[in-house]
């Protein structure tokens, strides 16, 4: 298949077209699961959740709940007819706790009632018999106790001990980085509708309909063919709906199967925050050896990741951390180790960047430290370490960097951000302003595109052409606001050269396209776009044959343009050709399948080519820091991002802006806080601060790198966009470090998130340096 095949003029792909639901989002007419008309008899479900972080579950007494008006029942582990499993990778990850509760918010039982509030009130009336056990809450404590959910992973290249022993300079440090709640607007929800003969239809707010289908079938003891999962759209997923929806859908389906009634389960924000996983917080212990120019000779990093109570996706998350610890830099001798620490906190999961952010903030801290210790310009230290001819192009995990755009991207963003002028201006400001300090930082990213588990890199699509020339499109990807549906529709409209509104976008459904991967790893449009392209191209080839016969010309003469099919001076409408093809009994429907080529990964040696290609980007951020209150503000951000030949630059710009602000939130204001008993105390918008509209940099210059088609054969030579720019938000944190460094001149001691408290501590420390000096 040739993606560069002659399409007379690109009219739809590459255009900045509004999200297909944009107007309906704004008008409140886009339907989410909670907006669906409820069927008669619909029950509502709520969870009974563990109030303690660790304990022995002896049982519970639901009699008071069951006696309440409108309560339909209470079900738990022993009531599961099939298997009590929801793990995305491994077995043994149970939906309902069996004899141990191992985090606050652990699901114990599900209560169903005739309305939402009754279900919630009844859930609170279930009396739990739990014998408290000592919880392990701290990751370093878990590491000391060798309490892990998985064996360690290691990426090793060269001889790091030798490199560190002979390096002219050696620096080391420890970085704490916090987790992050997804805070999607729509909390987890599922609506399960029982059918005849044991069938179950589940509407789930999920990035992974196939996993919901399989686990619902497993829980109910059915074959997968008895369960269909559908999702029209999510109100945000951000990775939080990659594995976690099985918990909610599984419980709703259990109630529906037990009662024979439809069951809707929607989590209140607090329950969503305590019962479902988040981004992994980490501790990184690092040691680097460098030469006099700051060139890295060897880097040793040990990561402690908070897995929580069980593995979930922690394995591949750590793999991505270890394969992004290089970021953009050649590291000849490397030892990156990741430990999956088991704690009595909710199991952490996928979150935009999927372990990449933790690797990238670590290496950027290393680079920043090298520069400040050696009194070099941080950007110069970056530049001497970039992959390239002078350094090398082999990553520590064995993939060659073949499409390097680092110098191009960083030079361009430094120029457009007027780095030199502003650096001087900010230094001058800081020289005379002791209270409000300003800081400036630039950072690059290189992000690997593909699931790091090779088998997940496949997708399917289903395309029908109807006799009026309208087109029906279905594929395995899910829509969570990121604009996947419009992009894939653009691809299909482009192939047939019809107006975009001739392509009907439909709900993702396991009955239409089976065995799909999660819409994740930023691969949605790469995978599903290509599968749809293949399906549409196959139908078009058959239609072209019919047209050539009709006009009595060679197939090469046939041209599709603006909804018509031309042969020299003659033409018919696309719909007329569809009718003609039907009359000749030609198939006007096709299922496309795509598997990413060239990739492989050996999980034992941790070497291979896990990524089809890399996405590049760079950002410059400027901040102001109030040294008396610790408050910070990003005043300006300049971003340049490589998206290949974009399918839809308007959507991509929105993705870049959103990802940057979400990344900025991770490193500044979003703080998860557990008390000493292991209870999460940041459980809603009043205690957990996500960036608001006023936190968006007032000067926000976002650009897409022009005219850089992907060197790999992706759909119309585009590149993925969903996750990479999140890591550019780290530039805000680096700029805060820069502002603090202006106080004492040393290396700032700053963890992430840089909350006002953390900034104040760091400022005090820097002032101490200044006094010592
Ligand atoms: N954008 C919006 N608006 N909402 C989301 O939930 N999720 C992000 C990103 N952008 C998300 C989003 C994550 S984590 C991923 S992996 C990608 O979208 C998934 O979609 P894609 O592969 O189609 O880019
Ligand atoms: N990203 C998101 N989800 C995943 C990945 C990944 O790289 N690998 C396995 N699941
Ligand atoms: Mo995104 S974390 O891969 O769903």
XYZ file of C-alpha atoms in Angstrom, residues 119-573:
455
model
C -27.568 3.735 46.068
C -24.937 6.041 47.557
C -26.738 6.282 50.900
C -27.188 2.506 51.037
C -23.510 1.913 50.288
C -22.643 3.953 53.386
C -24.941 1.746 55.493
C -23.027 -1.433 54.759
C -21.125 -2.320 57.957
C -17.636 -3.563 57.280
C -15.727 -5.954 59.503
C -12.095 -5.102 58.838
C -9.138 -5.894 61.093
C -6.626 -3.124 60.540
C -3.125 -4.038 59.428
C -0.042 -1.829 59.249
C 0.004 -0.045 55.863
C 3.123 0.669 53.794
C 2.578 4.125 52.375
C 5.985 5.462 51.427
C 7.782 4.304 48.271
C 11.223 4.413 49.842
C 9.909 2.394 52.776
C 8.466 -0.155 50.324
C 11.861 -0.313 48.584
C 13.654 -0.881 51.914
C 11.254 -3.707 52.662
C 11.691 -5.085 49.137
C 7.962 -4.791 48.700
C 7.340 -4.818 44.950
C 4.502 -5.823 42.619
C 6.874 -6.852 39.810
C 10.563 -7.675 39.369
C 12.852 -4.727 38.556
C 13.519 -3.684 34.952
C 16.934 -2.574 33.732
C 18.205 -0.819 30.636
C 21.969 -1.256 30.556
C 24.457 0.040 28.007
C 28.257 0.163 28.241
C 29.975 0.206 31.626
C 28.533 2.899 33.832
C 30.714 2.147 36.875
C 33.876 2.541 34.857
C 32.559 5.714 33.225
C 31.684 7.248 36.592
C 35.017 6.215 38.120
C 37.023 7.921 35.397
C 34.794 10.955 34.752
C 36.361 14.376 35.465
C 33.191 15.457 37.320
C 30.563 13.403 39.085
C 27.291 14.813 40.412
C 24.364 13.108 42.045
C 20.938 13.893 43.346
C 17.533 12.715 44.338
C 14.298 13.886 42.792
C 10.807 13.351 44.164
C 8.078 13.726 41.568
C 4.422 13.630 42.428
C 1.606 11.730 40.807
C -1.375 13.270 39.053
C -5.102 12.698 38.982
C -6.630 12.580 35.511
C -9.477 14.876 36.507
C -11.406 14.195 33.328
C -14.669 16.188 33.403
C -16.723 13.007 33.056
C -15.982 10.626 35.912
C -16.025 6.878 35.299
C -19.396 5.608 34.113
C -20.969 2.528 32.550
C -24.489 1.560 31.564
C -25.103 -2.196 31.246
C -28.206 -3.446 29.454
C -29.057 -7.128 29.630
C -30.425 -8.775 26.499
C -31.904 -12.170 25.757
C -30.039 -15.431 26.144
C -27.398 -14.013 28.496
C -26.326 -11.195 26.203
C -25.003 -7.965 27.674
C -24.594 -4.567 26.038
C -22.281 -2.255 27.953
C -21.925 1.432 27.265
C -18.657 2.311 28.946
C -16.613 5.465 29.150
C -13.497 3.611 28.126
C -10.413 4.003 25.990
C -10.398 0.229 25.678
C -13.764 -1.294 24.649
C -12.207 -4.680 23.929
C -10.836 -4.983 27.453
C -14.241 -4.047 28.890
C -15.886 -6.659 26.658
C -13.452 -9.373 27.715
C -13.547 -8.664 31.431
C -17.334 -8.274 31.534
C -17.581 -11.634 29.763
C -15.107 -13.161 32.206
C -16.902 -11.753 35.254
C -20.266 -13.012 34.023
C -18.824 -16.356 32.939
C -19.762 -15.769 29.300
C -17.934 -15.992 26.031
C -16.768 -12.685 24.599
C -19.312 -13.038 21.801
C -22.159 -12.517 24.296
C -20.923 -9.069 25.303
C -20.759 -5.918 23.263
C -19.070 -2.753 24.484
C -19.925 0.573 22.889
C -18.566 4.053 23.414
C -19.528 7.138 21.451
C -17.250 9.491 23.355
C -15.625 10.083 26.696
C -15.561 13.353 28.575
C -11.785 12.972 28.765
C -9.691 9.909 29.452
C -6.031 10.980 29.612
C -5.003 7.370 30.238
C -7.290 7.068 33.266
C -9.767 5.134 31.163
C -7.273 2.722 29.601
C -7.526 -0.077 32.195
C -9.739 1.268 34.987
C -13.164 1.194 33.239
C -13.392 -2.579 33.687
C -13.939 -1.983 37.410
C -17.013 0.154 36.818
C -18.341 -1.715 33.783
C -17.742 -5.044 35.504
C -19.780 -4.012 38.543
C -22.606 -2.527 36.457
C -22.784 -5.654 34.309
C -22.833 -7.886 37.396
C -25.844 -5.990 38.760
C -27.558 -6.139 35.358
C -26.949 -9.884 35.105
C -28.120 -10.528 38.678
C -31.297 -8.457 38.397
C -32.121 -8.680 34.706
C -32.435 -4.891 34.751
C -30.331 -2.207 33.096
C -27.774 -0.781 35.516
C -25.991 2.519 35.412
C -22.931 3.186 37.504
C -21.457 6.672 37.713
C -18.791 7.524 40.250
C -18.925 10.670 42.309
C -15.704 12.631 42.007
C -14.507 11.536 45.453
C -15.084 7.857 44.725
C -13.470 8.250 41.317
C -10.401 9.782 42.958
C -9.984 7.184 45.696
C -11.027 4.040 43.822
C -9.180 4.474 40.519
C -5.502 4.915 39.710
C -3.450 7.960 38.775
C -0.056 8.880 37.406
C 2.754 7.130 39.289
C 4.742 9.281 41.668
C 8.422 8.390 41.645
C 11.665 8.941 43.455
C 14.738 9.031 41.236
C 18.255 8.589 42.630
C 20.784 9.610 40.006
C 24.510 9.909 39.510
C 26.153 11.351 36.408
C 29.745 11.571 35.178
C 30.630 14.408 32.772
C 33.586 16.019 31.076
C 34.495 19.707 31.321
C 31.986 20.710 28.645
C 29.209 18.927 30.477
C 29.086 16.031 28.076
C 27.567 12.980 29.733
C 29.981 10.046 30.003
C 27.815 7.839 32.166
C 24.437 8.030 33.879
C 23.150 5.781 36.636
C 19.498 6.172 37.646
C 17.437 4.154 40.062
C 13.705 4.796 39.925
C 11.230 3.898 42.626
C 7.752 4.025 41.130
C 4.616 3.868 43.227
C 2.740 0.959 41.721
C 0.187 0.970 44.533
C -1.506 -2.252 45.592
C -1.083 -4.194 42.337
C 0.665 -4.124 38.943
C -2.052 -2.874 36.501
C 0.026 -1.118 33.789
C 3.048 -0.358 35.984
C 5.309 -2.713 34.012
C 5.002 -0.923 30.658
C 4.890 2.475 32.413
C 8.331 1.779 33.902
C 9.562 0.514 30.531
C 8.609 3.856 29.026
C 10.405 5.710 31.838
C 13.561 3.719 31.151
C 13.290 4.320 27.388
C 12.769 8.067 27.909
C 15.482 8.740 30.463
C 17.744 9.617 27.535
C 15.192 12.174 26.255
C 17.233 13.871 23.520
C 20.691 13.044 24.754
C 23.306 10.497 23.792
C 24.353 8.513 26.858
C 27.234 6.143 26.076
C 27.182 4.366 29.436
C 23.855 3.899 31.116
C 22.234 1.920 33.895
C 18.556 2.729 34.374
C 16.721 0.582 36.888
C 13.034 0.771 37.720
C 11.405 -0.722 40.817
C 7.635 -1.216 40.971
C 7.048 -0.422 44.636
C 4.070 -2.007 46.315
C 2.272 0.337 48.673
C -1.150 0.406 50.312
C -2.384 3.115 47.983
C -4.598 2.856 44.912
C -2.947 1.100 41.986
C -1.512 3.684 39.630
C -2.158 3.488 35.916
C -1.675 5.089 32.511
C -1.564 8.865 32.351
C -0.670 10.931 29.275
C 3.028 10.340 28.714
C 2.862 6.919 30.397
C 6.099 7.038 32.398
C 7.823 9.255 29.845
C 7.380 12.439 31.911
C 9.119 10.882 34.919
C 12.123 9.898 32.783
C 12.290 13.252 31.038
C 12.025 15.437 34.157
C 14.827 13.336 35.654
C 17.294 13.781 32.805
C 16.364 17.469 32.528
C 17.173 17.847 36.228
C 20.485 16.107 35.608
C 21.291 18.469 32.707
C 20.251 21.522 34.716
C 22.425 20.393 37.630
C 25.453 19.758 35.402
C 25.138 23.253 33.936
C 24.799 24.985 37.296
C 27.627 22.998 38.897
C 29.995 23.712 35.992
C 28.653 27.263 35.533
C 27.766 26.600 31.931
C 24.727 27.693 29.929
C 22.108 24.918 30.348
C 21.233 25.134 26.662
C 24.882 24.680 25.731
C 25.017 21.574 27.939
C 21.909 20.303 26.187
C 23.387 20.975 22.757
C 26.669 19.112 23.418
C 24.669 16.098 24.502
C 22.100 15.962 21.683
C 22.032 12.846 19.574
C 23.979 13.582 16.406
C 27.159 13.083 14.436
C 29.411 14.416 17.184
C 27.943 12.218 19.880
C 26.134 9.180 18.556
C 22.688 8.074 17.464
C 22.187 4.867 19.427
C 19.803 4.968 22.380
C 20.701 2.939 25.482
C 17.905 0.512 24.548
C 19.282 -0.170 21.107
C 17.085 1.908 18.799
C 18.864 4.194 16.375
C 17.709 7.808 16.201
C 17.177 8.163 12.469
C 14.935 11.162 12.134
C 16.712 13.627 14.410
C 15.188 17.110 14.432
C 16.627 18.300 17.731
C 18.890 21.094 16.518
C 16.302 22.329 14.047
C 13.530 22.461 16.635
C 15.515 23.935 19.498
C 17.304 26.578 17.410
C 13.983 27.663 15.939
C 12.215 27.952 19.279
C 15.136 29.836 20.846
C 14.983 32.299 17.960
C 11.212 32.784 17.953
C 11.179 33.141 21.725
C 13.904 35.835 21.478
C 15.950 33.900 23.972
C 19.094 36.047 24.017
C 17.296 39.320 24.435
C 14.968 37.996 27.119
C 17.731 36.171 28.990
C 19.574 39.478 29.382
C 16.408 41.320 30.286
C 15.444 38.772 32.956
C 18.950 38.751 34.444
C 18.781 42.540 34.666
C 15.361 42.325 36.338
C 16.618 39.821 38.892
C 19.643 41.952 39.715
C 17.387 44.682 41.100
C 14.251 42.809 42.254
C 14.777 40.721 45.367
C 11.104 39.776 45.843
C 9.714 38.846 42.438
C 12.256 36.711 40.647
C 11.904 35.700 37.056
C 13.207 32.566 35.364
C 13.618 31.290 31.824
C 14.180 27.789 30.510
C 14.207 25.852 27.263
C 13.861 22.117 26.872
C 13.558 19.660 24.008
C 11.607 16.439 23.825
C 11.987 13.309 21.832
C 9.068 10.922 22.419
C 8.816 7.394 21.069
C 5.636 6.549 19.181
C 4.183 3.028 19.433
C 2.970 0.952 22.333
C 6.126 -0.382 23.882
C 4.458 -3.813 23.758
C 4.746 -4.635 20.052
C 1.586 -6.767 19.787
C -0.644 -3.842 20.729
C 0.334 -1.918 17.615
C -2.534 -3.012 15.393
C -5.964 -1.684 14.499
C -9.051 -2.411 12.471
C -11.630 -0.327 10.644
C -14.912 -0.942 8.899
C -16.058 1.180 5.963
C -19.348 0.893 4.102
C -20.353 2.868 1.037
C -24.141 3.113 0.734
C -26.025 3.467 -2.531
C -26.549 7.207 -2.144
C -22.805 7.677 -1.903
C -22.824 8.288 1.820
C -20.155 6.507 3.816
C -20.283 4.807 7.187
C -17.062 4.680 9.183
C -16.212 2.593 12.200
C -12.838 1.790 13.717
C -11.308 0.537 16.932
C -10.238 3.961 18.192
C -12.189 5.871 20.815
C -12.964 9.562 21.025
C -12.028 11.295 24.266
C -11.946 14.864 22.988
C -8.632 14.479 21.169
C -10.180 14.702 17.705
C -9.463 11.169 16.545
C -12.856 10.718 14.891
C -12.605 13.783 12.699
C -9.048 12.871 11.688
C -9.985 9.357 10.610
C -13.074 10.706 8.810
C -10.817 13.162 6.989
C -8.652 10.267 5.819
C -11.678 8.434 4.403
C -13.154 11.553 2.797
C -9.777 12.230 1.243
C -9.557 8.770 -0.275
C -12.990 9.094 -1.880
C -12.699 12.835 -2.487
C -16.094 13.525 -0.971
C -17.241 16.202 1.454
C -16.423 15.403 5.053
C -20.095 15.360 6.008
C -20.659 12.426 3.649
C -18.677 10.332 6.147
C -20.779 9.258 9.130
C -18.773 8.930 12.321
C -20.084 6.146 14.545
C -19.642 4.846 18.088
C -16.790 2.480 18.735
C -18.282 -0.981 19.119
C -16.678 -4.343 19.705
C -19.284 -5.977 17.489
C -18.153 -3.933 14.492
C -14.385 -3.997 14.890
C -13.030 -6.714 17.183
C -9.883 -7.284 19.240
C -8.766 -3.691 19.363
C -6.045 -2.071 21.449
C -6.709 0.773 23.835
C -6.731 4.165 22.205
C -3.482 5.106 23.849
C 0.232 5.704 23.376
C -0.812 8.575 21.051
C -1.233 6.018 18.302
C -4.972 6.451 17.671
C -4.749 8.193 14.339
C -1.603 6.363 13.207
C -3.248 2.988 13.714
C -6.942 3.566 13.038
C -6.282 6.156 10.352
C -4.202 3.629 8.471
C -6.723 0.807 8.946
C -9.487 3.069 7.594
C -7.241 4.196 4.758
C -6.698 0.582 3.779
C -10.408 -0.254 3.925
C -11.423 2.811 1.909
C -8.651 2.295 -0.631
C -9.774 -1.297 -1.225
C -13.388 -0.237 -1.863
C -12.232 2.575 -4.085
C -10.154 0.179 -6.205
C -13.247 -1.933 -6.850
C -15.330 1.134 -7.670
C -12.643 2.430 -10.013
C -12.829 -0.770 -11.987
C -16.574 -0.274 -12.416
C -16.072 3.358 -13.456
C -13.431 2.391 -16.019
C -15.807 -0.136 -17.551
C -18.599 2.402 -17.579
C -16.575 5.107 -19.312
C -14.671 2.542 -21.349
C -11.281 3.921 -20.329
C -8.201 2.617 -18.517
C -8.474 2.707 -14.711
C -5.621 5.240 -14.551
C -7.870 7.772 -16.289
C -10.454 7.729 -13.523
C -10.195 10.688 -11.149
C -12.216 11.287 -7.999
C -12.804 14.931 -7.238
C -15.341 16.952 -5.248
C -17.859 14.174 -4.894
C -17.702 13.172 -8.551
C -15.883 10.551 -10.545
C -14.310 11.799 -13.775
C -13.016 10.248 -16.956
C -11.654 13.034 -19.104
C -14.643 15.301 -19.807
C -17.299 12.935 -18.523
C -18.328 12.472 -14.947
C -20.881 10.872 -12.673
C -21.566 11.499 -9.022
